[in-house]
CSV table of C-alpha atoms and ligand atoms in Angstrom, one decimal:
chain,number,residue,atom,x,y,z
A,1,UNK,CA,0.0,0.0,0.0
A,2,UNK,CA,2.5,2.4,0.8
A,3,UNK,CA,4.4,2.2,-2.6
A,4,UNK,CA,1.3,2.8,-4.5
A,5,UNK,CA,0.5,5.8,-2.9
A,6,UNK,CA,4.1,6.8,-2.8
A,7,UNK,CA,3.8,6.4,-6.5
A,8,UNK,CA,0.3,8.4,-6.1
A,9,UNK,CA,1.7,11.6,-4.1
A,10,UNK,CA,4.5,11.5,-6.7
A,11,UNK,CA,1.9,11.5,-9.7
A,12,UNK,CA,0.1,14.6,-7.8
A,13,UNK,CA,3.0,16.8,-7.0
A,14,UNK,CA,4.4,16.3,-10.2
A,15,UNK,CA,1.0,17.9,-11.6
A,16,UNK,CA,1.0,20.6,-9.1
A,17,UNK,CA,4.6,21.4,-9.8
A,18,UNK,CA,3.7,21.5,-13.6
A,19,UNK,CA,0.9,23.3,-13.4
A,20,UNK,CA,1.4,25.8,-10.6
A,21,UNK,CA,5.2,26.1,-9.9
A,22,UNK,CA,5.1,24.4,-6.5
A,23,UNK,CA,3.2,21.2,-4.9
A,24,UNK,CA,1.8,22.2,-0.7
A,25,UNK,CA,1.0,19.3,0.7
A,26,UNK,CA,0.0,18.6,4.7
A,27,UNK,CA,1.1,15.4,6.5
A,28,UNK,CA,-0.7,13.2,8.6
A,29,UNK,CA,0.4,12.2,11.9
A,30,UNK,CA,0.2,9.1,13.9
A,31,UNK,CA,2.2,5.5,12.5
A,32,UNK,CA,0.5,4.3,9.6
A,33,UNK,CA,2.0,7.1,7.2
A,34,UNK,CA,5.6,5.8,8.5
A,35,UNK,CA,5.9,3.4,5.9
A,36,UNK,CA,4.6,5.5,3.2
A,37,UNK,CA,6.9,8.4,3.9
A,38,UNK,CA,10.2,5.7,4.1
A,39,UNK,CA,8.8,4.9,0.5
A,40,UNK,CA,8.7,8.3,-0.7
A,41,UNK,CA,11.9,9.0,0.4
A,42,UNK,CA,13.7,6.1,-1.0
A,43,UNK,CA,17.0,6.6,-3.6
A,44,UNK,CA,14.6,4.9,-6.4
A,45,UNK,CA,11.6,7.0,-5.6
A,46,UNK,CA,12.4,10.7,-4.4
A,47,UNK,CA,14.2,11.6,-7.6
A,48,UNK,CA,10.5,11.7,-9.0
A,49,UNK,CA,9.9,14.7,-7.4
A,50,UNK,CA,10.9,18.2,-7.6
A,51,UNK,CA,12.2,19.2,-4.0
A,52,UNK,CA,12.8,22.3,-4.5
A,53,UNK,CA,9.3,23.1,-5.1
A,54,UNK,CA,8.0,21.3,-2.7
A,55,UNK,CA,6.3,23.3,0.6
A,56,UNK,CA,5.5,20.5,3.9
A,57,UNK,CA,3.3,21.8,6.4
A,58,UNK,CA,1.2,19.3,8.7
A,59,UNK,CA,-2.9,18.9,9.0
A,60,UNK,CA,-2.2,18.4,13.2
A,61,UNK,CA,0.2,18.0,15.6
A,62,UNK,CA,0.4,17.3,18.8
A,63,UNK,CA,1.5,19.8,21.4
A,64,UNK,CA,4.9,18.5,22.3
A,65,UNK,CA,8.8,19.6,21.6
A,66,UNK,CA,9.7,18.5,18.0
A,67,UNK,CA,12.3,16.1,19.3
A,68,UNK,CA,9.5,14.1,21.2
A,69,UNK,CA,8.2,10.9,20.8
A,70,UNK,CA,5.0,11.9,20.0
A,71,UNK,CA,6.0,14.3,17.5
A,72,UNK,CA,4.3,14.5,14.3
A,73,UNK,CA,7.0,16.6,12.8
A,74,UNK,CA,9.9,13.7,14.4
A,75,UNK,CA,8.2,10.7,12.8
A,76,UNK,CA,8.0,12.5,9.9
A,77,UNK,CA,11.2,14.1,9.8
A,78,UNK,CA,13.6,10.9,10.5
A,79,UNK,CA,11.0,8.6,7.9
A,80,UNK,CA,11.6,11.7,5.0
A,81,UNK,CA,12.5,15.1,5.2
A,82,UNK,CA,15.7,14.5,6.7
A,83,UNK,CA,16.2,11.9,3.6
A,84,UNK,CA,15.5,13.8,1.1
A,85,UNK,CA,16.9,17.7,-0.3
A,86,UNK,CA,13.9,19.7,0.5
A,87,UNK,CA,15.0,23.4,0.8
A,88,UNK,CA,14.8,23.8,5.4
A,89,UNK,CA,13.0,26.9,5.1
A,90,UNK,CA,10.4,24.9,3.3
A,91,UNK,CA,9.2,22.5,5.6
A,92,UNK,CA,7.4,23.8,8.5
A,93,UNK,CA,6.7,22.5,12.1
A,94,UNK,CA,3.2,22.8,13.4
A,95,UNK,CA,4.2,23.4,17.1
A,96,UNK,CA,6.6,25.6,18.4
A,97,UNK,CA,5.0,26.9,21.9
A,98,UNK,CA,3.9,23.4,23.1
A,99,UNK,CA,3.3,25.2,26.5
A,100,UNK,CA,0.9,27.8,24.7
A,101,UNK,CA,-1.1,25.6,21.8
A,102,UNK,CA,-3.1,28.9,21.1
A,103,UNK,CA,-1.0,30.6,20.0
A,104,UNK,CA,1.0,28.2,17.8
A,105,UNK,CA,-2.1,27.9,16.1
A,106,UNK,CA,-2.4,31.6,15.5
A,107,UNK,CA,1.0,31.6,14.1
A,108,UNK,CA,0.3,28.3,11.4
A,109,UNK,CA,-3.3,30.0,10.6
A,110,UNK,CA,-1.0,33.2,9.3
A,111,UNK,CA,1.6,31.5,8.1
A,112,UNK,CA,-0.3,29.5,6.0
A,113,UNK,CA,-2.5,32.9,4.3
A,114,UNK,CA,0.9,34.0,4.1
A,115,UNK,CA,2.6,31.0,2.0
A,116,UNK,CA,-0.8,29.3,0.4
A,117,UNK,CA,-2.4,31.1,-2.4
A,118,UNK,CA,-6.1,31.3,-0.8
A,119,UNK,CA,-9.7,30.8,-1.9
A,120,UNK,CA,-12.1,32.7,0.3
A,121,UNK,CA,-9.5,33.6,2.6
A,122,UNK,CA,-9.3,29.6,3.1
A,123,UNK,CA,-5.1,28.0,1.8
A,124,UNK,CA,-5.6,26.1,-1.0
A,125,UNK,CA,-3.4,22.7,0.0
A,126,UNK,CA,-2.4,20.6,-3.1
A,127,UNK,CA,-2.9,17.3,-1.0
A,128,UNK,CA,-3.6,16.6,2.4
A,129,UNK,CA,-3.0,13.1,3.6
A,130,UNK,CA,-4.8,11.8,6.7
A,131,UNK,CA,-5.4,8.9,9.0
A,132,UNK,CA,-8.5,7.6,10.4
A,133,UNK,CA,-9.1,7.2,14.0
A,134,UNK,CA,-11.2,3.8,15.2
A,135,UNK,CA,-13.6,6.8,16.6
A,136,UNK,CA,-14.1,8.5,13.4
A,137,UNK,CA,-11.8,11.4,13.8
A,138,UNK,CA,-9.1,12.7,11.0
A,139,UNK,CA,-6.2,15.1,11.9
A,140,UNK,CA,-7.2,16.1,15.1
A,141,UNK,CA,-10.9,17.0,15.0
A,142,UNK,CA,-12.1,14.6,17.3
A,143,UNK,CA,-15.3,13.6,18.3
A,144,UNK,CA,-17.3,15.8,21.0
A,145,UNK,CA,-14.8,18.7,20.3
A,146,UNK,CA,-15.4,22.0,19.7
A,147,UNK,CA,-13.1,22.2,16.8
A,148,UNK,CA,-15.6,20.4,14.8
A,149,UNK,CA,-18.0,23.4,15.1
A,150,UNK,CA,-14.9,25.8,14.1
A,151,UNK,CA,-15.5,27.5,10.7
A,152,UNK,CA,-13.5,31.1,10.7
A,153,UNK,CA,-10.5,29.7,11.9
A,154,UNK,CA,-8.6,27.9,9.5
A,155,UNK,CA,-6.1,26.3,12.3
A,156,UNK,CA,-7.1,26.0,15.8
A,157,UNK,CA,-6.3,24.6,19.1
A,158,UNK,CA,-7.9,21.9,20.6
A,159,UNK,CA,-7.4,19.8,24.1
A,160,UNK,CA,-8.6,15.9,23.6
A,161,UNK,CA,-10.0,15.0,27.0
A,162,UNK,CA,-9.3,10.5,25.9
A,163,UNK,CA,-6.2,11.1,25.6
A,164,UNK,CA,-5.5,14.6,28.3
A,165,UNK,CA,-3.7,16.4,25.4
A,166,UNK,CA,-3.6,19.7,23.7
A,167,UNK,CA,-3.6,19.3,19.8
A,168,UNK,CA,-3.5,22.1,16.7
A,169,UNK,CA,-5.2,21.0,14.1
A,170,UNK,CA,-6.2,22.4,10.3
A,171,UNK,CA,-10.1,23.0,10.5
A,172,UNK,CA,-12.9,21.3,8.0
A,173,UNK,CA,-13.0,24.5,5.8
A,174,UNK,CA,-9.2,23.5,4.9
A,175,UNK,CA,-10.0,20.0,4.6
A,176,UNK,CA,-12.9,20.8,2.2
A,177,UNK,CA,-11.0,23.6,0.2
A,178,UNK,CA,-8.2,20.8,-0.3
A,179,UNK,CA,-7.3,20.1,-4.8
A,180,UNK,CA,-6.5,16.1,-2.9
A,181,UNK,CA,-7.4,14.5,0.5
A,182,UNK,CA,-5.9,10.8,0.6
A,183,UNK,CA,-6.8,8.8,3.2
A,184,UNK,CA,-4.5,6.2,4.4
A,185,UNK,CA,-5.8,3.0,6.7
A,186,UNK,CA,-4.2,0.0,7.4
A,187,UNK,CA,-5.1,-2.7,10.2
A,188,UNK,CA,-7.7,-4.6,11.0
A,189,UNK,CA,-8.3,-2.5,14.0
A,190,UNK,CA,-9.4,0.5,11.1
A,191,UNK,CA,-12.2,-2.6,9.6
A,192,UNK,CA,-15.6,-1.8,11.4
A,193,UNK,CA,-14.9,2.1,11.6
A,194,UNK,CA,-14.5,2.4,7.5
A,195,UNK,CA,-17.0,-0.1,7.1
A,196,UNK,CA,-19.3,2.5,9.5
A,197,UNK,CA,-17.6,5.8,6.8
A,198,UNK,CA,-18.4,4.0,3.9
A,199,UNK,CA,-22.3,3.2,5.4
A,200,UNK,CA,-25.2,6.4,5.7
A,201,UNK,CA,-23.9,8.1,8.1
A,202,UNK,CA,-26.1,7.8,12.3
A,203,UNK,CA,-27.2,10.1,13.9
A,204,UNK,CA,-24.1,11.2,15.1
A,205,UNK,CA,-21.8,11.0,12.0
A,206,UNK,CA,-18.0,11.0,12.2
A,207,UNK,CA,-15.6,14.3,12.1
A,208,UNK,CA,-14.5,12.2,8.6
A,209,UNK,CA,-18.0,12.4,7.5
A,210,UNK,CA,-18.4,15.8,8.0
A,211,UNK,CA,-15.9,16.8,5.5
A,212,UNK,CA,-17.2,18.5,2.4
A,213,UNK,CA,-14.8,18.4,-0.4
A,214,UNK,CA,-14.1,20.9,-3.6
A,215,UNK,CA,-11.2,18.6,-4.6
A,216,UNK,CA,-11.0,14.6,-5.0
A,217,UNK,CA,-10.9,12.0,-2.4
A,218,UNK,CA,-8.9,9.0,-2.4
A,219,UNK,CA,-8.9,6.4,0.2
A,220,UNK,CA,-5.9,3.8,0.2
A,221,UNK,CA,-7.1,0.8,2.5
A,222,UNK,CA,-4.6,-2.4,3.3
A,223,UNK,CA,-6.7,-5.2,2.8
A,224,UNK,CA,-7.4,-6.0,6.4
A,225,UNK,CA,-8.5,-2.4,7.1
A,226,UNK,CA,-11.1,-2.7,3.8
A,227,UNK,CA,-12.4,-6.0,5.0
A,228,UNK,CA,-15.8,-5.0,6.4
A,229,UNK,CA,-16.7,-2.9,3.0
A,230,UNK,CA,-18.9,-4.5,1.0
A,231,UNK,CA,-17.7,-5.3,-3.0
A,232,UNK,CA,-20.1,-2.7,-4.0
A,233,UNK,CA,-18.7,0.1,-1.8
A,234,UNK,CA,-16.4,1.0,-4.7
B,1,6PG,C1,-2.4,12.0,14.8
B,1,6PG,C2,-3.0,12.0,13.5
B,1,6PG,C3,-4.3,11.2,13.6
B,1,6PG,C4,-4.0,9.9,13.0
B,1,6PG,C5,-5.1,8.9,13.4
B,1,6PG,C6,-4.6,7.5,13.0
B,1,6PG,O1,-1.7,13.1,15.1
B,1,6PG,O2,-2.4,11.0,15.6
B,1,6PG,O3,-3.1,13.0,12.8
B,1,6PG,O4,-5.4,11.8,13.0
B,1,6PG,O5,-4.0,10.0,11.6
B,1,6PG,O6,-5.2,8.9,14.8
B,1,6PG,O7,-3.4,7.2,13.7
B,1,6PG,P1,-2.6,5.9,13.4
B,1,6PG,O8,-2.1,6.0,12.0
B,1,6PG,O9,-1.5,5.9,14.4
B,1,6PG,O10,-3.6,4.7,13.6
């Protein structure tokens, strides 16, 4: 799964680059991207793209130093962008204040108007990958948060009582204003919740569900976490 959508982020920055000048694209957190950021940073794949016109930002991070464990920006950082010649000045942490998650999120919010052309006031990402949480949420807008209700900010903060941690997170009007959003699943553990995206959503659908996309949406699903969707859910 991972070299196919290696080969897929290739296919879109190359179109961005050729078309635009530059590909912006937004990482996902968490493990499962791991394997497909190792991929795009191997010697036979990251010659395919243009790193020098390439801009990283990240859809959420968690509110820790960049050298933590938890880091978004560390597990992506030693997996690629320490691998590959991407320009420093273009790859840009999510958290620098963890103590003060506010206010970092102030700071992405304007650095994004300030480095994504915008629609609507809202940045204009080339791709945004993201996970899938077994609760429904993607980046960090989580379930019974208020960041789910947030539609003027375009990055906020927001503290995750499950897990007792501060998170900044892009907002749905980002999501939705997206050219790409690729989803990324893998596990068996992933099964019953994207069986539940893929069905009408309850009464109570999930943050994923809630999206509203202007651009495409791709899912890439290992076969284990695609093995409660039905052969019709193509
Ligand atoms: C994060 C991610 C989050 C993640 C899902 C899935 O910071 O954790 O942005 O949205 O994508 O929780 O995480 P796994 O890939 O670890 O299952």
């Amino acid at each position: 799964m991972s070299q196919s959508t290696a080969n897929r982020v290739a296919e879109i920055a190359a179109d961005a680059i050729a078309e635009r000048g530059s590909f912006r694209i937004a990482l996902a957190g968490g493990n499962t991207p791991r394997g497909l950021y190792r991929c795009v940073a191997a010697p036979s794949h990251t010659s395919r793209i243009d790193w020098r016109r390439v801009h990283v930002f990240f859809g959420d991070e968690r509110c820790v130093p960049l050298d933590h464990a938890d880091s978004n920006y560390r597990m992506a950082n030693e997996a690629m962008l320490e691998r590959v010649p991407i320009p420093s000045a273009q790859v840009h942490p999510m958290c620098h204040t963890p103590q003060a998650p506010e206010a970092d999120a102030k700071r992405y919010a304007e650095l994004l108007a300030a480095q994504i052309p915008c629609t609507g006031g809202i940045p204009v990402f080339d791709l945004i990958l993201l996970g899938l949480g077994d609760d429904g949420h993607t980046a960090s807008l989580f379930p019974g948060t208020p960041i789910l209700q947030e539609t003027d900010k375009t990055v906020a903060a927001v503290h995750v009582d499950k897990l007792d941690s501060w998170r900044v997170s892009l907002t749905f009007p980002v999501l939705n204003q997206a050219r790409h959003l690729l989803f990324l699943v893998a596990g068996a553990g992933k099964a019953d919740t994207v069986g539940r995206v893929f069905s009408p959503p309850g009464a109570e659908p999930f943050p994923v569900q809630r999206i509203e996309p202007q651009g495409t949406v791709e899912w890439h699903l290992d076969q284990a976490a695609a093995s409660q969707l039905s052969t019709d859910a193509s």
